[in-house]
Coordinates of C-alpha atoms in Angstrom, one line a residue:
M117 CA 120.9 123.8 91.5
A118 CA 121.6 122.3 95.5
H119 CA 123.3 118.7 96.1
G120 CA 122.9 117.3 98.9
R121 CA 126.7 115.3 101.3
M122 CA 127.5 111.9 99.7
K123 CA 127.5 109.4 101.9
G124 CA 129.5 106.8 100.4
I125 CA 130.9 105.3 97.3
P126 CA 127.6 103.7 95.1
E127 CA 127.8 100.2 95.2
K128 CA 128.6 99.2 91.3
P129 CA 126.1 96.3 89.9
K130 CA 127.8 93.8 87.6
H131 CA 125.3 93.2 84.8
G132 CA 123.9 96.5 84.9
K133 CA 121.8 96.1 81.7
K134 CA 120.4 92.6 82.1
T135 CA 119.0 93.3 85.6
V136 CA 117.0 96.6 85.0
L137 CA 115.4 94.9 82.0
R138 CA 114.7 92.0 83.8
L139 CA 113.1 93.9 86.9
L140 CA 110.8 95.9 84.5
R141 CA 109.6 92.9 83.0
Y142 CA 108.2 91.5 86.9
L143 CA 107.2 95.6 86.7
A144 CA 104.9 94.0 82.9
G145 CA 103.2 92.5 85.2
N146 CA 101.3 95.1 86.5
R147 CA 101.3 96.0 82.8
C148 CA 97.8 98.1 83.4
L149 CA 98.4 100.0 86.1
L150 CA 101.7 100.4 85.3
A151 CA 100.5 102.3 81.9
V152 CA 98.3 104.9 84.8
V153 CA 101.7 105.2 86.3
M154 CA 102.9 107.0 83.2
L155 CA 99.7 108.8 82.3
L156 CA 100.3 110.3 85.8
V157 CA 103.7 110.7 85.7
L158 CA 103.1 112.8 82.0
I159 CA 100.7 114.5 83.5
N160 CA 102.0 115.5 86.5
I161 CA 105.1 116.7 84.7
G162 CA 102.4 118.7 82.6
T163 CA 101.3 120.8 85.2
G164 CA 104.1 121.4 86.9
L165 CA 105.7 123.1 83.1
G166 CA 102.2 124.5 82.6
A167 CA 101.9 126.2 85.7
S168 CA 105.2 128.0 85.3
Y169 CA 104.8 128.6 81.9
L170 CA 101.0 130.2 82.3
M171 CA 103.0 133.0 83.9
R172 CA 103.7 134.8 80.4
P173 CA 100.5 135.8 79.6
I174 CA 99.8 135.9 82.7
I175 CA 103.0 138.9 83.1
N176 CA 101.8 139.8 78.8
N177 CA 98.4 140.4 78.4
Y178 CA 97.1 141.6 81.7
I179 CA 100.0 142.4 84.8
V180 CA 101.9 144.5 82.2
P181 CA 99.2 146.1 80.2
G182 CA 97.3 147.1 83.4
N183 CA 94.4 144.5 81.7
A184 CA 92.4 143.4 85.1
D185 CA 89.8 141.7 82.3
G186 CA 90.4 138.3 82.1
L187 CA 92.7 137.7 85.1
A188 CA 91.0 136.4 87.5
E189 CA 90.1 133.6 85.1
M190 CA 93.3 132.8 84.2
L191 CA 94.5 132.7 87.6
L192 CA 91.6 130.5 88.4
L193 CA 93.4 128.3 85.6
L194 CA 96.5 128.6 87.0
L195 CA 95.1 127.3 89.9
G196 CA 93.9 124.4 88.5
V197 CA 97.1 123.9 87.1
Y198 CA 98.5 123.7 90.0
L199 CA 95.3 120.9 91.6
L200 CA 95.1 118.8 89.1
G201 CA 99.1 118.4 89.7
V202 CA 98.6 117.9 93.4
V203 CA 95.4 115.5 92.8
A204 CA 97.8 113.3 90.1
T205 CA 100.7 113.3 92.2
N206 CA 99.2 111.6 95.3
I207 CA 97.0 109.2 93.0
E208 CA 100.5 108.1 91.5
Y209 CA 102.1 107.6 94.2
R210 CA 99.4 105.8 95.8
L211 CA 100.1 103.2 92.3
L212 CA 103.5 103.7 92.4
N213 CA 103.5 102.0 96.2
V214 CA 100.9 99.6 94.8
M215 CA 102.7 98.3 92.1
G216 CA 105.9 98.2 93.8
Q217 CA 105.2 96.5 96.8
K218 CA 103.3 93.6 93.9
T219 CA 106.2 93.0 92.0
V220 CA 107.7 92.9 95.4
A221 CA 106.1 90.2 96.8
R222 CA 106.6 88.1 93.7
I223 CA 110.6 88.5 93.4
R224 CA 110.5 87.4 97.0
K225 CA 107.8 84.8 96.6
D226 CA 110.0 83.5 92.8
L227 CA 113.4 83.8 95.8
F228 CA 111.6 82.0 98.4
H229 CA 110.4 79.4 96.2
N230 CA 114.1 78.7 94.3
V231 CA 116.1 78.5 97.8
Q232 CA 113.3 76.1 99.4
R233 CA 114.2 73.9 96.1
L234 CA 118.5 74.5 96.6
P235 CA 120.2 71.2 97.2
V236 CA 122.4 70.8 100.8
G237 CA 125.4 71.4 99.8
Y238 CA 124.5 75.0 98.2
F239 CA 123.8 75.8 102.3
D240 CA 126.9 74.3 103.2
K241 CA 129.4 76.7 100.4
K242 CA 126.7 79.6 102.2
Q243 CA 126.6 81.9 105.5
Y244 CA 123.0 82.3 107.0
G245 CA 123.4 85.9 107.1
D246 CA 124.2 86.9 103.5
L247 CA 120.8 84.6 102.4
M248 CA 119.7 86.6 105.3
S249 CA 120.5 89.5 103.9
L250 CA 118.7 89.1 100.2
Y251 CA 115.1 89.3 102.3
T252 CA 116.2 92.3 104.4
N253 CA 118.7 94.9 102.9
D254 CA 118.6 94.2 99.1
M255 CA 114.9 94.0 99.2
D256 CA 114.2 97.1 100.8
R257 CA 116.3 98.4 98.2
V258 CA 114.2 97.1 95.0
S259 CA 111.7 97.9 97.1
E260 CA 112.3 101.0 97.5
A261 CA 113.7 101.6 93.8
L262 CA 110.4 100.5 92.6
T263 CA 107.9 102.4 94.5
D264 CA 110.1 105.9 94.6
N265 CA 112.8 106.1 93.2
L266 CA 112.2 104.5 89.9
A267 CA 109.1 107.0 88.7
D268 CA 111.0 110.1 90.4
F269 CA 114.4 108.8 88.2
I270 CA 111.7 109.1 84.8
T271 CA 109.9 112.1 86.0
A272 CA 113.9 114.3 86.5
I273 CA 114.4 113.2 83.1
L274 CA 111.0 113.6 81.2
T275 CA 110.5 117.2 83.6
L276 CA 114.0 118.6 82.1
L277 CA 113.9 117.6 78.9
G278 CA 111.0 119.5 79.1
I279 CA 111.9 122.4 80.4
V280 CA 115.0 122.5 78.3
G281 CA 112.4 122.9 75.3
L282 CA 110.7 125.1 76.8
M283 CA 113.4 127.4 77.5
L284 CA 114.3 126.9 73.3
Y285 CA 111.7 128.2 72.7
I286 CA 111.5 131.5 74.2
S287 CA 115.3 132.5 73.8
P288 CA 117.7 129.9 71.8
L289 CA 120.2 132.5 72.5
L290 CA 119.1 133.4 76.5
T291 CA 119.8 128.8 76.7
L292 CA 123.0 129.2 75.4
V293 CA 123.6 131.8 78.2
C294 CA 122.5 129.1 80.8
F295 CA 124.3 126.0 79.0
A296 CA 127.5 127.8 79.6
I297 CA 128.6 127.4 83.0
L298 CA 127.0 123.3 83.1
P299 CA 130.4 122.1 81.9
L300 CA 131.6 123.9 85.1
M301 CA 128.3 122.7 87.2
M302 CA 128.8 119.3 86.2
L303 CA 132.5 119.2 86.5
A304 CA 132.4 120.3 90.0
P305 CA 131.0 117.4 91.8
T306 CA 133.0 114.6 89.5
F307 CA 136.1 116.5 90.8
I308 CA 134.3 116.8 94.9
V309 CA 133.2 112.8 93.9
K310 CA 136.8 111.8 93.3
R311 CA 138.7 113.1 95.7
S312 CA 135.9 112.3 98.0
K313 CA 136.2 108.8 97.0
T314 CA 139.7 107.6 98.8
H315 CA 138.8 109.4 102.6
F316 CA 135.3 107.5 101.7
K317 CA 137.0 104.3 101.3
A318 CA 139.1 104.4 104.4
Q319 CA 135.9 105.8 106.5
Q320 CA 134.3 102.5 105.8
Q321 CA 137.0 100.3 106.1
A322 CA 137.7 102.3 109.7
L323 CA 134.0 101.7 110.3
A324 CA 134.0 97.5 109.0
R325 CA 137.2 97.2 112.2
L326 CA 135.4 99.2 114.7
N327 CA 132.2 97.2 114.3
G328 CA 133.9 93.8 113.8
F329 CA 135.3 94.8 116.5
V330 CA 131.8 95.3 118.8
E331 CA 130.5 92.6 117.8
E332 CA 134.1 90.7 118.8
K333 CA 133.7 92.5 122.7
M334 CA 130.0 92.0 122.9
S335 CA 130.0 88.3 122.7
G336 CA 132.9 87.8 125.1
Q337 CA 132.2 89.9 127.5
K338 CA 132.5 86.9 130.0
V339 CA 136.0 85.9 129.0
I340 CA 137.1 89.7 129.2
K341 CA 136.0 90.3 132.7
V342 CA 137.2 87.1 133.6
F343 CA 141.0 87.7 132.4
G344 CA 140.6 91.5 133.7
A345 CA 141.2 92.6 130.0
E346 CA 138.4 95.9 130.2
E347 CA 141.3 98.7 130.4
R348 CA 142.8 97.4 127.1
T349 CA 139.6 96.7 125.5
R350 CA 138.9 100.5 126.6
Q351 CA 141.7 101.8 125.6
Q352 CA 142.3 98.9 121.6
F353 CA 138.2 100.7 121.7
A354 CA 140.0 104.5 121.4
G355 CA 141.8 103.3 118.8
L356 CA 139.8 102.9 116.3
N357 CA 138.0 104.2 117.6
H358 CA 140.1 107.7 117.0
D359 CA 141.3 105.7 113.6
L360 CA 137.4 106.6 112.1
K361 CA 136.3 109.7 113.5
A362 CA 140.1 111.0 111.3
Q363 CA 138.8 109.7 108.1
S364 CA 134.8 110.5 108.5
L365 CA 136.1 114.1 109.0
K366 CA 138.5 113.8 105.4
A367 CA 135.7 112.4 103.8
Q368 CA 133.2 114.7 104.9
L369 CA 135.6 117.1 104.6
F370 CA 135.6 116.8 101.0
S371 CA 132.2 115.9 100.7
G372 CA 131.2 119.1 102.6
A373 CA 132.4 121.3 100.0
M374 CA 129.4 119.5 97.5
I375 CA 126.9 122.1 98.3
P376 CA 128.1 125.2 99.1
T377 CA 129.7 125.0 95.9
M378 CA 127.0 124.0 93.9
Q379 CA 124.9 127.2 95.5
A380 CA 127.6 129.4 94.3
L381 CA 127.3 128.2 90.1
T382 CA 124.2 128.6 90.7
T383 CA 123.4 131.8 91.7
L384 CA 125.9 132.9 89.2
N385 CA 124.0 130.6 86.5
F386 CA 121.1 132.8 87.7
V387 CA 122.3 136.3 87.4
L388 CA 124.3 135.6 84.2
V389 CA 120.6 134.4 82.5
T390 CA 119.0 137.8 84.5
V391 CA 121.2 140.1 83.4
V392 CA 121.3 138.8 79.6
G393 CA 118.2 138.6 79.7
A394 CA 118.0 142.4 81.0
L395 CA 119.4 143.3 78.0
L396 CA 117.6 141.3 75.5
A397 CA 114.4 142.8 77.4
I398 CA 115.9 145.9 75.9
V399 CA 118.3 145.7 72.7
R400 CA 115.8 142.9 71.5
G401 CA 112.1 143.2 72.6
L402 CA 112.5 140.2 74.7
D403 CA 108.9 140.0 76.9
I404 CA 108.5 140.8 79.7
G405 CA 106.5 137.3 80.7
G406 CA 108.5 135.2 79.0
L407 CA 112.4 136.6 80.4
A408 CA 110.0 136.1 84.4
T409 CA 108.9 132.4 82.4
F410 CA 112.9 131.7 81.4
V411 CA 114.1 132.8 84.8
Q412 CA 111.1 131.0 86.6
Y413 CA 112.1 127.6 84.7
T414 CA 115.9 128.1 85.8
R415 CA 115.9 127.9 89.1
Q416 CA 114.1 124.7 88.2
W417 CA 115.6 123.1 85.9
G418 CA 118.6 122.7 89.0
Q419 CA 116.4 120.4 90.8
P420 CA 115.5 117.2 88.6
M421 CA 119.2 117.7 87.6
N422 CA 119.5 117.0 91.9
Q423 CA 117.2 114.0 91.5
L424 CA 119.0 112.7 88.9
A425 CA 122.0 112.8 90.5
N426 CA 121.5 111.4 94.3
L427 CA 118.8 108.8 92.5
Y428 CA 121.3 107.5 90.7
N429 CA 123.0 106.3 93.3
N430 CA 120.2 105.0 94.6
L431 CA 119.6 103.0 91.7
Q432 CA 122.8 101.7 91.3
S433 CA 122.8 99.9 94.8
A434 CA 119.1 98.7 93.9
V435 CA 120.5 97.1 91.2
A436 CA 122.8 95.4 92.9
G437 CA 120.5 94.0 95.3
A438 CA 118.5 92.9 92.6
E439 CA 121.5 90.8 90.5
R440 CA 122.4 89.6 94.0
I441 CA 118.7 88.4 94.6
F442 CA 118.0 87.3 90.5
A443 CA 121.4 85.1 91.5
V444 CA 119.8 83.1 94.2
I445 CA 116.6 82.3 91.5
D446 CA 119.0 81.4 88.8
E447 CA 120.9 79.1 91.3
Q448 CA 120.1 75.3 89.8
P449 CA 117.7 73.3 92.1
E450 CA 117.7 70.1 93.0
P451 CA 117.4 67.8 89.2
C452 CA 113.4 66.7 89.4
D453 CA 112.8 63.4 90.7
I454 CA 112.0 61.1 87.5
D455 CA 108.7 60.1 86.6
T456 CA 109.0 56.4 87.6
A457 CA 110.2 56.7 91.0
L458 CA 109.8 53.8 92.8
A459 CA 108.4 54.2 96.2
P460 CA 108.2 50.4 97.2
A461 CA 107.9 49.3 100.6
V462 CA 111.7 49.3 102.1
Q463 CA 112.7 46.8 104.4
G464 CA 116.3 48.9 105.3
K465 CA 119.2 46.6 103.3
L466 CA 122.0 49.7 102.4
E467 CA 124.4 48.5 100.1
F468 CA 127.4 50.5 98.8
Q469 CA 129.9 49.9 96.2
D470 CA 132.8 51.3 95.6
V471 CA 131.9 54.7 96.2
W472 CA 133.6 57.7 95.9
F473 CA 133.3 61.0 96.7
E474 CA 134.1 64.5 96.8
Y475 CA 132.6 67.8 97.8
Q476 CA 135.8 69.6 95.2
P477 CA 137.3 68.1 92.2
H478 CA 140.3 65.2 93.0
T479 CA 140.0 65.8 96.3
P480 CA 138.6 62.7 97.7
I481 CA 136.2 62.3 101.0
L482 CA 134.9 58.8 100.7
K483 CA 137.0 56.5 98.7
G484 CA 135.8 53.0 97.2
I485 CA 133.3 52.7 99.9
N486 CA 132.5 49.0 99.5
L487 CA 129.9 48.2 102.6
T488 CA 125.9 45.8 102.7
I489 CA 124.7 46.9 106.3
E490 CA 121.7 43.7 106.6
P491 CA 117.9 45.5 107.7
G492 CA 117.7 46.2 111.3
E493 CA 121.3 46.2 111.5
K494 CA 122.6 48.7 113.6
V495 CA 126.2 50.2 113.1
A496 CA 128.0 52.8 114.4
L497 CA 130.7 55.1 112.7
V498 CA 134.2 55.7 114.5
G499 CA 136.8 58.0 113.3
K500 CA 138.5 61.2 113.7
T501 CA 137.3 64.1 112.3
G502 CA 137.4 64.9 108.9
A503 CA 137.7 60.9 107.9
G504 CA 133.3 61.1 106.3
K505 CA 131.3 60.2 109.0
T506 CA 129.4 63.1 108.4
T507 CA 129.1 62.1 104.7
F508 CA 128.5 58.6 104.4
L509 CA 125.5 59.2 106.2
N510 CA 124.6 62.8 103.5
L511 CA 124.6 60.3 100.6
L512 CA 121.7 57.9 101.8
P513 CA 118.7 60.7 101.8
R514 CA 120.9 62.6 98.6
F515 CA 121.5 65.7 100.0
Y516 CA 124.8 65.1 97.9
D517 CA 124.9 62.5 95.0
V518 CA 128.5 59.5 94.9
A519 CA 131.0 60.6 92.2
K520 CA 131.4 57.0 91.3
G521 CA 129.8 54.2 92.6
E522 CA 126.5 53.2 93.6
I523 CA 124.3 53.1 96.9
R524 CA 121.4 50.6 96.6
I525 CA 118.3 49.9 98.9
D526 CA 116.6 46.7 98.7
G527 CA 118.7 46.0 95.9
I528 CA 117.5 49.1 94.6
P529 CA 119.4 52.6 93.2
L530 CA 118.7 55.8 94.9
T531 CA 118.5 57.2 92.1
A532 CA 115.6 54.9 91.3
F533 CA 113.7 56.7 94.3
S534 CA 111.7 59.7 94.2
R535 CA 113.4 62.4 97.0
S536 CA 110.3 63.0 98.5
H537 CA 109.7 59.5 99.4
L538 CA 113.7 58.3 100.0
R539 CA 113.7 61.3 102.6
S540 CA 110.5 59.8 104.0
I541 CA 112.0 56.1 104.4
Q542 CA 114.7 58.1 106.9
T543 CA 115.5 60.2 109.1
I544 CA 118.8 62.2 110.5
V545 CA 119.3 64.2 114.1
L546 CA 122.1 66.0 113.6
Q547 CA 124.2 66.5 116.2
D548 CA 122.8 70.6 115.5
T549 CA 119.2 70.4 117.4
H550 CA 116.5 73.8 115.3
L551 CA 113.3 74.0 116.3
F552 CA 110.6 76.6 115.2
A553 CA 108.8 78.9 115.7
G554 CA 105.9 77.0 117.6
T555 CA 104.4 74.4 120.4
V556 CA 106.5 71.6 121.7
M557 CA 103.6 69.2 120.5
E558 CA 104.3 71.5 116.7
N559 CA 107.7 70.4 116.4
I560 CA 107.6 67.2 117.0
R561 CA 104.7 66.6 114.8
Y562 CA 106.7 68.2 112.3
G563 CA 108.0 65.0 111.7
R564 CA 105.1 63.4 110.7
L565 CA 101.9 66.1 110.3
D566 CA 99.5 63.6 110.5
A567 CA 100.4 62.4 113.4
T568 CA 97.3 63.1 116.3
D569 CA 98.5 64.6 119.5
Q570 CA 98.6 60.8 121.1
E571 CA 100.5 60.1 119.0
V572 CA 103.0 62.9 119.5
I573 CA 102.9 62.1 123.8
D574 CA 103.9 58.5 122.2
A575 CA 106.5 59.5 120.6
A576 CA 108.3 61.9 123.5
R577 CA 107.6 59.6 125.9
L578 CA 110.0 56.8 123.9
T579 CA 112.4 59.1 124.1
S580 CA 112.4 60.3 127.1
A581 CA 110.9 64.0 126.6
H582 CA 107.4 63.8 127.8
S583 CA 108.5 64.0 131.4
F584 CA 110.2 67.4 131.1
I585 CA 107.8 69.4 128.7
R586 CA 104.8 68.1 131.8
R587 CA 106.9 70.8 134.3
L588 CA 106.9 73.3 131.1
P589 CA 104.5 76.5 132.0
Q590 CA 101.7 75.1 129.7
G591 CA 103.5 71.4 128.7
Y592 CA 103.1 70.3 124.9
H593 CA 101.5 74.1 124.0
T594 CA 104.5 76.0 126.0
L595 CA 105.2 78.1 122.7
L596 CA 109.3 78.0 122.2
E597 CA 111.2 81.2 121.6
N598 CA 113.9 81.7 119.4
D599 CA 114.7 78.1 118.0
G600 CA 113.9 77.4 121.8
A601 CA 116.2 79.0 123.4
N602 CA 113.9 78.6 126.8
L603 CA 115.2 74.6 126.5
S604 CA 118.2 73.6 127.8
Q605 CA 120.3 72.7 124.9
G606 CA 119.6 68.5 126.3
Q607 CA 116.0 69.5 126.0
R608 CA 116.1 70.6 122.3
Q609 CA 117.9 67.4 121.5
L610 CA 115.3 65.4 123.2
L611 CA 112.6 66.9 120.9
S612 CA 114.3 66.6 117.4
I613 CA 114.8 62.7 119.1
A614 CA 111.4 62.7 119.4
R615 CA 110.5 64.2 116.0
S616 CA 112.7 61.4 114.4
A617 CA 110.4 58.8 115.9
I618 CA 107.0 60.1 114.9
A619 CA 107.8 59.8 111.6
N620 CA 108.9 56.5 112.2
P621 CA 111.6 55.8 109.0
A622 CA 112.8 52.4 108.2
I623 CA 116.3 54.2 108.5
L624 CA 117.8 56.0 111.5
L625 CA 120.7 58.2 110.7
L626 CA 122.9 60.0 113.7
D627 CA 125.0 62.0 114.2
E628 CA 126.3 62.4 117.0
A629 CA 122.7 62.9 118.5
T630 CA 123.9 63.1 121.8
S631 CA 126.7 65.2 121.9
N632 CA 124.7 67.6 123.3
I633 CA 123.1 65.8 126.7
D634 CA 123.8 65.4 129.5
T635 CA 125.5 61.8 130.9
R636 CA 121.7 61.7 133.6
S637 CA 119.3 62.7 130.0
E638 CA 121.4 60.0 128.1
M639 CA 120.6 57.3 130.3
L640 CA 117.2 58.4 130.1
I641 CA 116.8 58.6 126.9
Q642 CA 119.0 55.5 125.6
N643 CA 116.2 52.7 126.3
G644 CA 114.3 55.3 124.5
L645 CA 116.4 55.4 120.8
D646 CA 117.1 51.2 121.7
K647 CA 113.3 50.9 121.3
L648 CA 113.3 53.1 118.7
M649 CA 116.3 51.2 116.7
Q650 CA 114.7 48.4 116.5
N651 CA 113.4 46.4 113.2
R652 CA 115.2 49.7 111.9
T653 CA 118.7 49.8 110.6
S654 CA 120.3 51.8 112.8
I655 CA 123.5 54.1 111.7
V656 CA 125.4 56.2 113.9
I657 CA 128.1 59.1 114.3
A658 CA 128.9 57.5 118.5
H659 CA 130.0 60.2 120.7
R660 CA 129.4 58.4 123.5
L661 CA 131.1 54.9 124.8
S662 CA 127.5 53.3 124.8
T663 CA 126.4 53.9 121.6
V664 CA 129.6 52.2 120.4
Q665 CA 129.6 48.8 122.4
N666 CA 125.2 48.7 122.5
A667 CA 126.3 48.6 118.2
D668 CA 126.1 45.2 116.1
R669 CA 128.9 46.0 114.3
I670 CA 131.8 49.7 114.2
L671 CA 132.9 50.6 111.2
V672 CA 136.0 52.4 111.2
F673 CA 136.5 55.6 109.1
H674 CA 140.4 57.3 108.2
D675 CA 141.3 59.4 105.9
G676 CA 137.9 58.8 103.4
Q677 CA 138.4 54.6 103.9
I678 CA 137.1 52.0 106.0
V679 CA 140.1 50.3 107.4
E680 CA 138.5 48.2 109.9
S681 CA 135.1 46.4 111.1
G682 CA 133.6 45.0 113.8
T683 CA 132.1 44.3 117.1
H684 CA 133.7 46.3 119.9
A685 CA 135.3 43.1 121.7
Q686 CA 136.5 42.0 118.5
L687 CA 137.9 45.4 118.0
L688 CA 139.5 46.1 120.8
A689 CA 141.3 42.8 120.5
L690 CA 142.8 43.9 116.7
Q691 CA 144.5 46.6 118.9
G692 CA 144.8 48.5 116.0
H693 CA 143.3 52.6 115.2
Y694 CA 139.8 51.5 117.0
F695 CA 141.6 50.5 120.2
A696 CA 143.9 53.7 119.9
L697 CA 141.2 56.0 118.9
H698 CA 138.9 54.1 121.7
T699 CA 141.6 54.7 124.3
R700 CA 142.2 58.1 123.8
T701 CA 138.7 59.0 123.1
F702 CA 136.4 56.7 124.8
H703 CA 138.3 55.2 127.9
S704 CA 137.0 56.6 130.9

């Protein structure tokens, strides 16, 4: 019985039974395939055990008495049994792959569909890397478990039970001798694993420190070179690398003892069975064929035990991964729209009536906002970071719902609109742009999928993106790389603004949309933005002085409240919050 080298501490699921039952329900979607696979598993086990047992009559009836009559037929039968097992195994694993991939495809579909229904607040709390890990690492573990490990696990259990049953049938006494060393064979790996666990944990911590250090230094190479810190960085890496090496050696020293220890115990077991079996053949007349078959089973029973030990760790990791996937699938989606949701034409009048909002209980971000914005009015929001400006914008598309109070559009509460319609009449341009894989034209058209090519070009002209798009290698048909990596930040922002222009919204929300655009580019698009804002209710989180000066009204946010309101000149004359903010931030 041989055990492989340990790879680390297996990850344990929190609700293993519940998760396994749920995976089985997904598998049950392929009932016919599952039934065929289980039949093939039984054939595979039966042929494996049966072929070994055929050695008993062959030895007893033909080889020992020297009887050649019928030996050829028995050997052909033995060959046929082996061939049947080979064919059954090949078909089994082909069908397992089909069944496993179909099951994983359904899980992946459910995961992606529910992610699309989750509220914006969920993504504000989660790192994108964690979500991507579900689609890669965790889904791969589940796929491997369903296509290979699960069938191997079941096969190993049934094979082990079959071997034990046949051993008892051949000789109960010899079976007891064989099992006498079993406690030692089970305690040895437990002892080694226990001693190794501490060192493997230290090894993983050292590896995490080294990986974090390498990632940080690789992304900061320019800073390292600017300040001449190469030698210091090399020394730090050498220290972390040496620590990892030391911890790895300790961990592998213990885990490396697994193979020789188990091999020695397996050999001892084999010797005991052979010696006692030989005595039983002499004293009690155990048939030679039975002894040879029993010895064969003794050599075979270590394999399923070894498989069970290794597969158990793999299945635990897979179930832990599935548990994380199901946790996201079970996340509460954004509430469904009401059936009587309104879809009227919108003029763009906004009313905030005693609006309170908090991300965390008892920690209000907005405190009693009362405000009316008239249709077509351009309002600028200013204030220190964390004053509540972006939160104010996020309430309008119902990315979040108010904790208290009410927001109305044209006198109608936001909750009376369907979310899809509410978001179709608004467009928000964020400070952080995002472009999708595809052409420039496809990215602009994302704002309104039924827009014609000419409408796309007109939107680009309006926002001054047309001139730089024409200079691209394939113009509007230029493919964008990795979130528009082949464009400058300012060009990406221009495309994002053009995407908003083509949506033709009644309400325009700009969250510091020009903060990543240089002064010259801002001058080019300012006229386009002014045209875009005409006859539209526009709310702009101000970053540049020009935006503030062109606003019909400026709202000064401080600690979640609107503390001042008026035009640029009016607020300067007050010499209050806006005056101080303008002097410190906007003054040039």
